[in-house]
Amino acid sequence: ATASYALATLLSAVTNADANRKCRLTAAAKRLADNRIVAGLHTVSDTAAGTSLGEQLGAWLASPSLRSASPKWGELYTQASQEW
């Protein structure tokens, strides 16, 4: 859940996603996380914690303060957002 929600949140920011794309990215992250519960690898509380952590991590990675504090990351973020 952490990785899928972090990626969905970051991709939403990098691509300046509209509401529809954000919804689809979040739905994909939710399917991945829910499948881990169905497979018996995680519990509902694991997934809830991973979801929260992933969303916070993705938002932090997309934050302007991190991009300005880390020139290399800021450069990569800018390049990625221009490609999309």
PDB file of N, CA, C and O in Angstrom:
ATOM      1  N   ALA A   1       0.829  -1.185   0.000  1.00  0.00           N
ATOM      2  CA  ALA A   1       0.000   0.000   0.000  1.00  0.00           C
ATOM      3  C   ALA A   1       0.873   1.249   0.000  1.00  0.00           C
ATOM      4  O   ALA A   1       0.574   2.206  -0.718  1.00  0.00           O
ATOM      5  N   THR A   2       1.945   1.204   0.786  1.00  0.00           N
ATOM      6  CA  THR A   2       2.802   2.386   0.867  1.00  0.00           C
ATOM      7  C   THR A   2       3.365   2.752  -0.497  1.00  0.00           C
ATOM      8  O   THR A   2       3.256   3.898  -0.940  1.00  0.00           O
ATOM      9  N   ALA A   3       3.943   1.785  -1.171  1.00  0.00           N
ATOM     10  CA  ALA A   3       4.569   2.061  -2.467  1.00  0.00           C
ATOM     11  C   ALA A   3       3.540   2.467  -3.518  1.00  0.00           C
ATOM     12  O   ALA A   3       3.765   3.424  -4.277  1.00  0.00           O
ATOM     13  N   SER A   4       2.414   1.775  -3.576  1.00  0.00           N
ATOM     14  CA  SER A   4       1.427   2.081  -4.616  1.00  0.00           C
ATOM     15  C   SER A   4       0.788   3.450  -4.390  1.00  0.00           C
ATOM     16  O   SER A   4       0.604   4.207  -5.345  1.00  0.00           O
ATOM     17  N   TYR A   5       0.479   3.797  -3.158  1.00  0.00           N
ATOM     18  CA  TYR A   5      -0.108   5.114  -2.896  1.00  0.00           C
ATOM     19  C   TYR A   5       0.922   6.233  -3.043  1.00  0.00           C
ATOM     20  O   TYR A   5       0.591   7.326  -3.502  1.00  0.00           O
ATOM     21  N   ALA A   6       2.165   5.986  -2.669  1.00  0.00           N
ATOM     22  CA  ALA A   6       3.207   6.999  -2.855  1.00  0.00           C
ATOM     23  C   ALA A   6       3.390   7.277  -4.347  1.00  0.00           C
ATOM     24  O   ALA A   6       3.477   8.443  -4.770  1.00  0.00           O
ATOM     25  N   LEU A   7       3.427   6.229  -5.145  1.00  0.00           N
ATOM     26  CA  LEU A   7       3.595   6.406  -6.578  1.00  0.00           C
ATOM     27  C   LEU A   7       2.391   7.110  -7.203  1.00  0.00           C
ATOM     28  O   LEU A   7       2.550   8.014  -8.025  1.00  0.00           O
ATOM     29  N   ALA A   8       1.193   6.723  -6.801  1.00  0.00           N
ATOM     30  CA  ALA A   8      -0.015   7.373  -7.330  1.00  0.00           C
ATOM     31  C   ALA A   8      -0.026   8.854  -6.990  1.00  0.00           C
ATOM     32  O   ALA A   8      -0.346   9.701  -7.845  1.00  0.00           O
ATOM     33  N   THR A   9       0.333   9.191  -5.764  1.00  0.00           N
ATOM     34  CA  THR A   9       0.351  10.589  -5.328  1.00  0.00           C
ATOM     35  C   THR A   9       1.418  11.377  -6.081  1.00  0.00           C
ATOM     36  O   THR A   9       1.167  12.491  -6.561  1.00  0.00           O
ATOM     37  N   LEU A  10       2.597  10.800  -6.209  1.00  0.00           N
ATOM     38  CA  LEU A  10       3.684  11.474  -6.915  1.00  0.00           C
ATOM     39  C   LEU A  10       3.361  11.636  -8.396  1.00  0.00           C
ATOM     40  O   LEU A  10       3.565  12.710  -8.972  1.00  0.00           O
ATOM     41  N   LEU A  11       2.850  10.597  -9.036  1.00  0.00           N
ATOM     42  CA  LEU A  11       2.498  10.699 -10.452  1.00  0.00           C
ATOM     43  C   LEU A  11       1.401  11.726 -10.684  1.00  0.00           C
ATOM     44  O   LEU A  11       1.420  12.446 -11.686  1.00  0.00           O
ATOM     45  N   SER A  12       0.460  11.811  -9.772  1.00  0.00           N
ATOM     46  CA  SER A  12      -0.591  12.829  -9.889  1.00  0.00           C
ATOM     47  C   SER A  12       0.018  14.223  -9.890  1.00  0.00           C
ATOM     48  O   SER A  12      -0.390  15.092 -10.661  1.00  0.00           O
ATOM     49  N   ALA A  13       0.998  14.426  -9.022  1.00  0.00           N
ATOM     50  CA  ALA A  13       1.644  15.745  -8.937  1.00  0.00           C
ATOM     51  C   ALA A  13       2.521  16.020 -10.152  1.00  0.00           C
ATOM     52  O   ALA A  13       2.461  17.105 -10.737  1.00  0.00           O
ATOM     53  N   VAL A  14       3.330  15.042 -10.539  1.00  0.00           N
ATOM     54  CA  VAL A  14       4.263  15.242 -11.658  1.00  0.00           C
ATOM     55  C   VAL A  14       3.523  15.506 -12.962  1.00  0.00           C
ATOM     56  O   VAL A  14       3.941  16.331 -13.762  1.00  0.00           O
ATOM     57  N   THR A  15       2.409  14.828 -13.148  1.00  0.00           N
ATOM     58  CA  THR A  15       1.680  14.965 -14.410  1.00  0.00           C
ATOM     59  C   THR A  15       0.605  16.046 -14.367  1.00  0.00           C
ATOM     60  O   THR A  15      -0.117  16.229 -15.336  1.00  0.00           O
ATOM     61  N   ASN A  16       0.510  16.759 -13.221  1.00  0.00           N
ATOM     62  CA  ASN A  16      -0.566  17.745 -13.050  1.00  0.00           C
ATOM     63  C   ASN A  16      -1.904  17.124 -13.414  1.00  0.00           C
ATOM     64  O   ASN A  16      -2.680  17.666 -14.198  1.00  0.00           O
ATOM     65  N   ALA A  17      -2.148  15.958 -12.857  1.00  0.00           N
ATOM     66  CA  ALA A  17      -3.307  15.148 -13.210  1.00  0.00           C
ATOM     67  C   ALA A  17      -4.619  15.863 -12.900  1.00  0.00           C
ATOM     68  O   ALA A  17      -4.751  16.523 -11.863  1.00  0.00           O
ATOM     69  N   ASP A  18      -5.563  15.673 -13.800  1.00  0.00           N
ATOM     70  CA  ASP A  18      -6.904  16.172 -13.536  1.00  0.00           C
ATOM     71  C   ASP A  18      -7.594  15.200 -12.568  1.00  0.00           C
ATOM     72  O   ASP A  18      -7.038  14.174 -12.199  1.00  0.00           O
ATOM     73  N   ALA A  19      -8.805  15.546 -12.169  1.00  0.00           N
ATOM     74  CA  ALA A  19      -9.520  14.727 -11.175  1.00  0.00           C
ATOM     75  C   ALA A  19      -9.732  13.301 -11.663  1.00  0.00           C
ATOM     76  O   ALA A  19      -9.618  12.347 -10.876  1.00  0.00           O
ATOM     77  N   ASN A  20     -10.006  13.119 -12.934  1.00  0.00           N
ATOM     78  CA  ASN A  20     -10.228  11.780 -13.486  1.00  0.00           C
ATOM     79  C   ASN A  20      -8.965  10.924 -13.401  1.00  0.00           C
ATOM     80  O   ASN A  20      -9.004   9.771 -12.981  1.00  0.00           O
ATOM     81  N   ARG A  21      -7.842  11.492 -13.782  1.00  0.00           N
ATOM     82  CA  ARG A  21      -6.586  10.731 -13.741  1.00  0.00           C
ATOM     83  C   ARG A  21      -6.188  10.425 -12.296  1.00  0.00           C
ATOM     84  O   ARG A  21      -5.737   9.329 -11.996  1.00  0.00           O
ATOM     85  N   LYS A  22      -6.361  11.390 -11.394  1.00  0.00           N
ATOM     86  CA  LYS A  22      -6.056  11.147  -9.976  1.00  0.00           C
ATOM     87  C   LYS A  22      -6.902   9.994  -9.445  1.00  0.00           C
ATOM     88  O   LYS A  22      -6.415   9.131  -8.726  1.00  0.00           O
ATOM     89  N   CYS A  23      -8.182   9.998  -9.833  1.00  0.00           N
ATOM     90  CA  CYS A  23      -9.100   8.946  -9.392  1.00  0.00           C
ATOM     91  C   CYS A  23      -8.640   7.580  -9.906  1.00  0.00           C
ATOM     92  O   CYS A  23      -8.651   6.597  -9.173  1.00  0.00           O
ATOM     93  N   ARG A  24      -8.209   7.512 -11.163  1.00  0.00           N
ATOM     94  CA  ARG A  24      -7.744   6.243 -11.726  1.00  0.00           C
ATOM     95  C   ARG A  24      -6.448   5.776 -11.075  1.00  0.00           C
ATOM     96  O   ARG A  24      -6.275   4.582 -10.820  1.00  0.00           O
ATOM     97  N   LEU A  25      -5.524   6.691 -10.810  1.00  0.00           N
ATOM     98  CA  LEU A  25      -4.278   6.319 -10.139  1.00  0.00           C
ATOM     99  C   LEU A  25      -4.551   5.817  -8.723  1.00  0.00           C
ATOM    100  O   LEU A  25      -3.983   4.812  -8.290  1.00  0.00           O
ATOM    101  N   THR A  26      -5.439   6.506  -8.024  1.00  0.00           N
ATOM    102  CA  THR A  26      -5.795   6.083  -6.670  1.00  0.00           C
ATOM    103  C   THR A  26      -6.512   4.739  -6.688  1.00  0.00           C
ATOM    104  O   THR A  26      -6.270   3.883  -5.831  1.00  0.00           O
ATOM    105  N   ALA A  27      -7.378   4.527  -7.671  1.00  0.00           N
ATOM    106  CA  ALA A  27      -8.089   3.242  -7.784  1.00  0.00           C
ATOM    107  C   ALA A  27      -7.111   2.100  -8.025  1.00  0.00           C
ATOM    108  O   ALA A  27      -7.256   1.007  -7.464  1.00  0.00           O
ATOM    109  N   ALA A  28      -6.095   2.352  -8.849  1.00  0.00           N
ATOM    110  CA  ALA A  28      -5.081   1.319  -9.109  1.00  0.00           C
ATOM    111  C   ALA A  28      -4.300   1.012  -7.834  1.00  0.00           C
ATOM    112  O   ALA A  28      -4.031  -0.160  -7.522  1.00  0.00           O
ATOM    113  N   ALA A  29      -3.951   2.050  -7.079  1.00  0.00           N
ATOM    114  CA  ALA A  29      -3.232   1.846  -5.816  1.00  0.00           C
ATOM    115  C   ALA A  29      -4.099   1.051  -4.842  1.00  0.00           C
ATOM    116  O   ALA A  29      -3.616   0.145  -4.155  1.00  0.00           O
ATOM    117  N   LYS A  30      -5.383   1.375  -4.785  1.00  0.00           N
ATOM    118  CA  LYS A  30      -6.299   0.670  -3.888  1.00  0.00           C
ATOM    119  C   LYS A  30      -6.424  -0.802  -4.277  1.00  0.00           C
ATOM    120  O   LYS A  30      -6.421  -1.678  -3.410  1.00  0.00           O
ATOM    121  N   ARG A  31      -6.508  -1.084  -5.576  1.00  0.00           N
ATOM    122  CA  ARG A  31      -6.591  -2.487  -6.022  1.00  0.00           C
ATOM    123  C   ARG A  31      -5.358  -3.265  -5.598  1.00  0.00           C
ATOM    124  O   ARG A  31      -5.458  -4.403  -5.131  1.00  0.00           O
ATOM    125  N   LEU A  32      -4.193  -2.667  -5.776  1.00  0.00           N
ATOM    126  CA  LEU A  32      -2.955  -3.337  -5.363  1.00  0.00           C
ATOM    127  C   LEU A  32      -2.952  -3.606  -3.858  1.00  0.00           C
ATOM    128  O   LEU A  32      -2.624  -4.706  -3.413  1.00  0.00           O
ATOM    129  N   ALA A  33      -3.322  -2.605  -3.093  1.00  0.00           N
ATOM    130  CA  ALA A  33      -3.334  -2.770  -1.636  1.00  0.00           C
ATOM    131  C   ALA A  33      -4.376  -3.797  -1.201  1.00  0.00           C
ATOM    132  O   ALA A  33      -4.100  -4.645  -0.341  1.00  0.00           O
ATOM    133  N   ASP A  34      -5.571  -3.736  -1.787  1.00  0.00           N
ATOM    134  CA  ASP A  34      -6.631  -4.684  -1.428  1.00  0.00           C
ATOM    135  C   ASP A  34      -6.257  -6.121  -1.798  1.00  0.00           C
ATOM    136  O   ASP A  34      -6.604  -7.056  -1.079  1.00  0.00           O
ATOM    137  N   ASN A  35      -5.562  -6.287  -2.891  1.00  0.00           N
ATOM    138  CA  ASN A  35      -5.147  -7.635  -3.296  1.00  0.00           C
ATOM    139  C   ASN A  35      -4.186  -8.258  -2.294  1.00  0.00           C
ATOM    140  O   ASN A  35      -4.158  -9.467  -2.123  1.00  0.00           O
ATOM    141  N   ARG A  36      -3.409  -7.441  -1.614  1.00  0.00           N
ATOM    142  CA  ARG A  36      -2.509  -7.956  -0.578  1.00  0.00           C
ATOM    143  C   ARG A  36      -3.312  -8.493   0.605  1.00  0.00           C
ATOM    144  O   ARG A  36      -2.920  -9.467   1.236  1.00  0.00           O
ATOM    145  N   ILE A  37      -4.461  -7.873   0.894  1.00  0.00           N
ATOM    146  CA  ILE A  37      -5.345  -8.361   1.955  1.00  0.00           C
ATOM    147  C   ILE A  37      -5.977  -9.680   1.524  1.00  0.00           C
ATOM    148  O   ILE A  37      -5.980 -10.661   2.276  1.00  0.00           O
ATOM    149  N   VAL A  38      -6.493  -9.714   0.298  1.00  0.00           N
ATOM    150  CA  VAL A  38      -7.135 -10.920  -0.227  1.00  0.00           C
ATOM    151  C   VAL A  38      -6.160 -12.096  -0.239  1.00  0.00           C
ATOM    152  O   VAL A  38      -6.526 -13.231   0.089  1.00  0.00           O
ATOM    153  N   ALA A  39      -4.910 -11.820  -0.564  1.00  0.00           N
ATOM    154  CA  ALA A  39      -3.897 -12.874  -0.617  1.00  0.00           C
ATOM    155  C   ALA A  39      -3.446 -13.318   0.778  1.00  0.00           C
ATOM    156  O   ALA A  39      -2.709 -14.288   0.913  1.00  0.00           O
ATOM    157  N   GLY A  40      -3.902 -12.604   1.800  1.00  0.00           N
ATOM    158  CA  GLY A  40      -3.532 -12.969   3.165  1.00  0.00           C
ATOM    159  C   GLY A  40      -2.169 -12.459   3.583  1.00  0.00           C
ATOM    160  O   GLY A  40      -1.620 -12.897   4.597  1.00  0.00           O
ATOM    161  N   LEU A  41      -1.610 -11.535   2.819  1.00  0.00           N
ATOM    162  CA  LEU A  41      -0.282 -11.011   3.131  1.00  0.00           C
ATOM    163  C   LEU A  41      -0.332  -9.838   4.103  1.00  0.00           C
ATOM    164  O   LEU A  41       0.665  -9.543   4.769  1.00  0.00           O
ATOM    165  N   HIS A  42      -1.483  -9.147   4.147  1.00  0.00           N
ATOM    166  CA  HIS A  42      -1.645  -7.995   5.035  1.00  0.00           C
ATOM    167  C   HIS A  42      -3.035  -7.993   5.633  1.00  0.00           C
ATOM    168  O   HIS A  42      -3.944  -8.653   5.135  1.00  0.00           O
ATOM    169  N   THR A  43      -3.175  -7.209   6.687  1.00  0.00           N
ATOM    170  CA  THR A  43      -4.484  -7.017   7.312  1.00  0.00           C
ATOM    171  C   THR A  43      -5.028  -5.656   6.885  1.00  0.00           C
ATOM    172  O   THR A  43      -4.305  -4.839   6.293  1.00  0.00           O
ATOM    173  N   VAL A  44      -6.282  -5.410   7.217  1.00  0.00           N
ATOM    174  CA  VAL A  44      -6.902  -4.124   6.890  1.00  0.00           C
ATOM    175  C   VAL A  44      -6.134  -2.983   7.562  1.00  0.00           C
ATOM    176  O   VAL A  44      -5.908  -1.933   6.947  1.00  0.00           O
ATOM    177  N   SER A  45      -5.715  -3.183   8.800  1.00  0.00           N
ATOM    178  CA  SER A  45      -4.977  -2.116   9.492  1.00  0.00           C
ATOM    179  C   SER A  45      -3.600  -1.882   8.855  1.00  0.00           C
ATOM    180  O   SER A  45      -3.133  -0.742   8.803  1.00  0.00           O
ATOM    181  N   ASP A  46      -2.954  -2.944   8.371  1.00  0.00           N
ATOM    182  CA  ASP A  46      -1.687  -2.772   7.639  1.00  0.00           C
ATOM    183  C   ASP A  46      -1.897  -1.878   6.434  1.00  0.00           C
ATOM    184  O   ASP A  46      -1.117  -0.965   6.157  1.00  0.00           O
ATOM    185  N   THR A  47      -2.959  -2.176   5.699  1.00  0.00           N
ATOM    186  CA  THR A  47      -3.243  -1.435   4.477  1.00  0.00           C
ATOM    187  C   THR A  47      -3.609   0.014   4.777  1.00  0.00           C
ATOM    188  O   THR A  47      -3.180   0.924   4.071  1.00  0.00           O
ATOM    189  N   ALA A  48      -4.374   0.238   5.833  1.00  0.00           N
ATOM    190  CA  ALA A  48      -4.739   1.610   6.212  1.00  0.00           C
ATOM    191  C   ALA A  48      -3.487   2.415   6.573  1.00  0.00           C
ATOM    192  O   ALA A  48      -3.331   3.566   6.146  1.00  0.00           O
ATOM    193  N   ALA A  49      -2.595   1.819   7.340  1.00  0.00           N
ATOM    194  CA  ALA A  49      -1.359   2.508   7.714  1.00  0.00           C
ATOM    195  C   ALA A  49      -0.479   2.751   6.487  1.00  0.00           C
ATOM    196  O   ALA A  49       0.079   3.843   6.323  1.00  0.00           O
ATOM    197  N   GLY A  50      -0.372   1.756   5.612  1.00  0.00           N
ATOM    198  CA  GLY A  50       0.424   1.899   4.399  1.00  0.00           C
ATOM    199  C   GLY A  50      -0.141   2.951   3.461  1.00  0.00           C
ATOM    200  O   GLY A  50       0.604   3.692   2.824  1.00  0.00           O
ATOM    201  N   THR A  51      -1.458   3.015   3.402  1.00  0.00           N
ATOM    202  CA  THR A  51      -2.113   4.025   2.564  1.00  0.00           C
ATOM    203  C   THR A  51      -1.773   5.427   3.056  1.00  0.00           C
ATOM    204  O   THR A  51      -1.365   6.294   2.277  1.00  0.00           O
ATOM    205  N   SER A  52      -1.925   5.642   4.332  1.00  0.00           N
ATOM    206  CA  SER A  52      -1.624   6.952   4.914  1.00  0.00           C
ATOM    207  C   SER A  52      -0.158   7.322   4.721  1.00  0.00           C
ATOM    208  O   SER A  52       0.164   8.434   4.286  1.00  0.00           O
ATOM    209  N   LEU A  53       0.719   6.380   5.007  1.00  0.00           N
ATOM    210  CA  LEU A  53       2.150   6.630   4.847  1.00  0.00           C
ATOM    211  C   LEU A  53       2.494   6.914   3.386  1.00  0.00           C
ATOM    212  O   LEU A  53       3.250   7.841   3.077  1.00  0.00           O
ATOM    213  N   GLY A  54       1.930   6.139   2.474  1.00  0.00           N
ATOM    214  CA  GLY A  54       2.207   6.330   1.053  1.00  0.00           C
ATOM    215  C   GLY A  54       1.750   7.680   0.534  1.00  0.00           C
ATOM    216  O   GLY A  54       2.461   8.347  -0.221  1.00  0.00           O
ATOM    217  N   GLU A  55       0.558   8.099   0.945  1.00  0.00           N
ATOM    218  CA  GLU A  55       0.053   9.407   0.510  1.00  0.00           C
ATOM    219  C   GLU A  55       0.932  10.532   1.046  1.00  0.00           C
ATOM    220  O   GLU A  55       1.238  11.489   0.327  1.00  0.00           O
ATOM    221  N   GLN A  56       1.363  10.403   2.295  1.00  0.00           N
ATOM    222  CA  GLN A  56       2.237  11.425   2.878  1.00  0.00           C
ATOM    223  C   GLN A  56       3.604  11.438   2.211  1.00  0.00           C
ATOM    224  O   GLN A  56       4.166  12.505   1.937  1.00  0.00           O
ATOM    225  N   LEU A  57       4.134  10.258   1.929  1.00  0.00           N
ATOM    226  CA  LEU A  57       5.433  10.163   1.271  1.00  0.00           C
ATOM    227  C   LEU A  57       5.380  10.740  -0.138  1.00  0.00           C
ATOM    228  O   LEU A  57       6.258  11.504  -0.549  1.00  0.00           O
ATOM    229  N   GLY A  58       4.333  10.392  -0.891  1.00  0.00           N
ATOM    230  CA  GLY A  58       4.178  10.936  -2.238  1.00  0.00           C
ATOM    231  C   GLY A  58       4.054  12.446  -2.239  1.00  0.00           C
ATOM    232  O   GLY A  58       4.660  13.137  -3.064  1.00  0.00           O
ATOM    233  N   ALA A  59       3.284  12.978  -1.290  1.00  0.00           N
ATOM    234  CA  ALA A  59       3.130  14.434  -1.194  1.00  0.00           C
ATOM    235  C   ALA A  59       4.453  15.100  -0.825  1.00  0.00           C
ATOM    236  O   ALA A  59       4.799  16.162  -1.348  1.00  0.00           O
ATOM    237  N   TRP A  60       5.212  14.455   0.069  1.00  0.00           N
ATOM    238  CA  TRP A  60       6.517  15.011   0.440  1.00  0.00           C
ATOM    239  C   TRP A  60       7.464  15.013  -0.758  1.00  0.00           C
ATOM    240  O   TRP A  60       8.162  15.987  -1.003  1.00  0.00           O
ATOM    241  N   LEU A  61       7.482  13.925  -1.519  1.00  0.00           N
ATOM    242  CA  LEU A  61       8.353  13.856  -2.696  1.00  0.00           C
ATOM    243  C   LEU A  61       7.974  14.891  -3.748  1.00  0.00           C
ATOM    244  O   LEU A  61       8.824  15.354  -4.509  1.00  0.00           O
ATOM    245  N   ALA A  62       6.704  15.255  -3.795  1.00  0.00           N
ATOM    246  CA  ALA A  62       6.236  16.237  -4.770  1.00  0.00           C
ATOM    247  C   ALA A  62       6.310  17.667  -4.252  1.00  0.00           C
ATOM    248  O   ALA A  62       6.065  18.610  -5.006  1.00  0.00           O
ATOM    249  N   SER A  63       6.665  17.850  -2.996  1.00  0.00           N
ATOM    250  CA  SER A  63       6.622  19.187  -2.393  1.00  0.00           C
ATOM    251  C   SER A  63       7.685  20.119  -2.971  1.00  0.00           C
ATOM    252  O   SER A  63       8.817  19.704  -3.237  1.00  0.00           O
ATOM    253  N   PRO A  64       7.313  21.370  -3.173  1.00  0.00           N
ATOM    254  CA  PRO A  64       8.282  22.351  -3.674  1.00  0.00           C
ATOM    255  C   PRO A  64       9.482  22.517  -2.748  1.00  0.00           C
ATOM    256  O   PRO A  64      10.592  22.747  -3.212  1.00  0.00           O
ATOM    257  N   SER A  65       9.268  22.380  -1.433  1.00  0.00           N
ATOM    258  CA  SER A  65      10.384  22.557  -0.498  1.00  0.00           C
ATOM    259  C   SER A  65      11.453  21.488  -0.692  1.00  0.00           C
ATOM    260  O   SER A  65      12.641  21.766  -0.601  1.00  0.00           O
ATOM    261  N   LEU A  66      11.041  20.256  -0.981  1.00  0.00           N
ATOM    262  CA  LEU A  66      12.014  19.195  -1.224  1.00  0.00           C
ATOM    263  C   LEU A  66      12.738  19.437  -2.548  1.00  0.00           C
ATOM    264  O   LEU A  66      13.951  19.252  -2.644  1.00  0.00           O
ATOM    265  N   ARG A  67      11.995  19.875  -3.558  1.00  0.00           N
ATOM    266  CA  ARG A  67      12.622  20.125  -4.863  1.00  0.00           C
ATOM    267  C   ARG A  67      13.659  21.243  -4.767  1.00  0.00           C
ATOM    268  O   ARG A  67      14.708  21.164  -5.390  1.00  0.00           O
ATOM    269  N   SER A  68      13.388  22.267  -3.962  1.00  0.00           N
ATOM    270  CA  SER A  68      14.360  23.356  -3.842  1.00  0.00           C
ATOM    271  C   SER A  68      15.529  22.971  -2.933  1.00  0.00           C
ATOM    272  O   SER A  68      16.638  23.460  -3.122  1.00  0.00           O
ATOM    273  N   ALA A  69      15.289  22.089  -1.971  1.00  0.00           N
ATOM    274  CA  ALA A  69      16.355  21.662  -1.059  1.00  0.00           C
ATOM    275  C   ALA A  69      17.312  20.688  -1.729  1.00  0.00           C
ATOM    276  O   ALA A  69      18.469  20.591  -1.350  1.00  0.00           O
ATOM    277  N   SER A  70      16.829  19.954  -2.717  1.00  0.00           N
ATOM    278  CA  SER A  70      17.648  18.958  -3.397  1.00  0.00           C
ATOM    279  C   SER A  70      17.677  19.276  -4.893  1.00  0.00           C
ATOM    280  O   SER A  70      16.760  18.908  -5.624  1.00  0.00           O
ATOM    281  N   PRO A  71      18.710  19.980  -5.352  1.00  0.00           N
ATOM    282  CA  PRO A  71      18.758  20.391  -6.759  1.00  0.00           C
ATOM    283  C   PRO A  71      18.602  19.223  -7.738  1.00  0.00           C
ATOM    284  O   PRO A  71      17.904  19.351  -8.737  1.00  0.00           O
ATOM    285  N   LYS A  72      19.213  18.079  -7.442  1.00  0.00           N
ATOM    286  CA  LYS A  72      19.114  16.936  -8.352  1.00  0.00           C
ATOM    287  C   LYS A  72      17.673  16.448  -8.436  1.00  0.00           C
ATOM    288  O   LYS A  72      17.158  16.182  -9.515  1.00  0.00           O
ATOM    289  N   TRP A  73      17.007  16.311  -7.275  1.00  0.00           N
ATOM    290  CA  TRP A  73      15.611  15.871  -7.274  1.00  0.00           C
ATOM    291  C   TRP A  73      14.741  16.911  -7.969  1.00  0.00           C
ATOM    292  O   TRP A  73      13.850  16.575  -8.751  1.00  0.00           O
ATOM    293  N   GLY A  74      14.986  18.188  -7.705  1.00  0.00           N
ATOM    294  CA  GLY A  74      14.217  19.248  -8.342  1.00  0.00           C
ATOM    295  C   GLY A  74      14.357  19.205  -9.854  1.00  0.00           C
ATOM    296  O   GLY A  74      13.384  19.385 -10.594  1.00  0.00           O
ATOM    297  N   GLU A  75      15.572  18.934 -10.307  1.00  0.00           N
ATOM    298  CA  GLU A  75      15.843  18.824 -11.748  1.00  0.00           C
ATOM    299  C   GLU A  75      15.090  17.626 -12.352  1.00  0.00           C
ATOM    300  O   GLU A  75      14.457  17.745 -13.402  1.00  0.00           O
ATOM    301  N   LEU A  76      15.152  16.483 -11.703  1.00  0.00           N
ATOM    302  CA  LEU A  76      14.459  15.286 -12.191  1.00  0.00           C
ATOM    303  C   LEU A  76      12.951  15.496 -12.213  1.00  0.00           C
ATOM    304  O   LEU A  76      12.265  15.113 -13.159  1.00  0.00           O
ATOM    305  N   TYR A  77      12.427  16.128 -11.158  1.00  0.00           N
ATOM    306  CA  TYR A  77      10.985  16.388 -11.071  1.00  0.00           C
ATOM    307  C   TYR A  77      10.560  17.301 -12.236  1.00  0.00           C
ATOM    308  O   TYR A  77       9.573  17.027 -12.912  1.00  0.00           O
ATOM    309  N   THR A  78      11.311  18.365 -12.455  1.00  0.00           N
ATOM    310  CA  THR A  78      10.977  19.306 -13.533  1.00  0.00           C
ATOM    311  C   THR A  78      11.026  18.616 -14.890  1.00  0.00           C
ATOM    312  O   THR A  78      10.118  18.798 -15.708  1.00  0.00           O
ATOM    313  N   GLN A  79      12.043  17.830 -15.136  1.00  0.00           N
ATOM    314  CA  GLN A  79      12.160  17.113 -16.406  1.00  0.00           C
ATOM    315  C   GLN A  79      10.989  16.153 -16.596  1.00  0.00           C
ATOM    316  O   GLN A  79      10.407  16.088 -17.679  1.00  0.00           O
ATOM    317  N   ALA A  80      10.643  15.414 -15.552  1.00  0.00           N
ATOM    318  CA  ALA A  80       9.540  14.467 -15.650  1.00  0.00           C
ATOM    319  C   ALA A  80       8.226  15.183 -15.916  1.00  0.00           C
ATOM    320  O   ALA A  80       7.421  14.752 -16.752  1.00  0.00           O
ATOM    321  N   SER A  81       7.982  16.295 -15.230  1.00  0.00           N
ATOM    322  CA  SER A  81       6.721  17.008 -15.416  1.00  0.00           C
ATOM    323  C   SER A  81       6.643  17.627 -16.815  1.00  0.00           C
ATOM    324  O   SER A  81       5.556  17.726 -17.374  1.00  0.00           O
ATOM    325  N   GLN A  82       7.761  17.982 -17.411  1.00  0.00           N
ATOM    326  CA  GLN A  82       7.762  18.528 -18.771  1.00  0.00           C
ATOM    327  C   GLN A  82       7.495  17.436 -19.810  1.00  0.00           C
ATOM    328  O   GLN A  82       6.910  17.698 -20.855  1.00  0.00           O
ATOM    329  N   GLU A  83       7.940  16.217 -19.517  1.00  0.00           N
ATOM    330  CA  GLU A  83       7.696  15.102 -20.453  1.00  0.00           C
ATOM    331  C   GLU A  83       6.234  14.730 -20.508  1.00  0.00           C
ATOM    332  O   GLU A  83       5.752  14.251 -21.522  1.00  0.00           O
ATOM    333  N   TRP A  84       5.508  14.906 -19.401  1.00  0.00           N
ATOM    334  CA  TRP A  84       4.107  14.516 -19.352  1.00  0.00           C
ATOM    335  C   TRP A  84       3.252  15.625 -19.890  1.00  0.00           C
ATOM    336  O   TRP A  84       2.157  15.554 -20.200  1.00  0.00           O
TER     337      TRP A  84
END
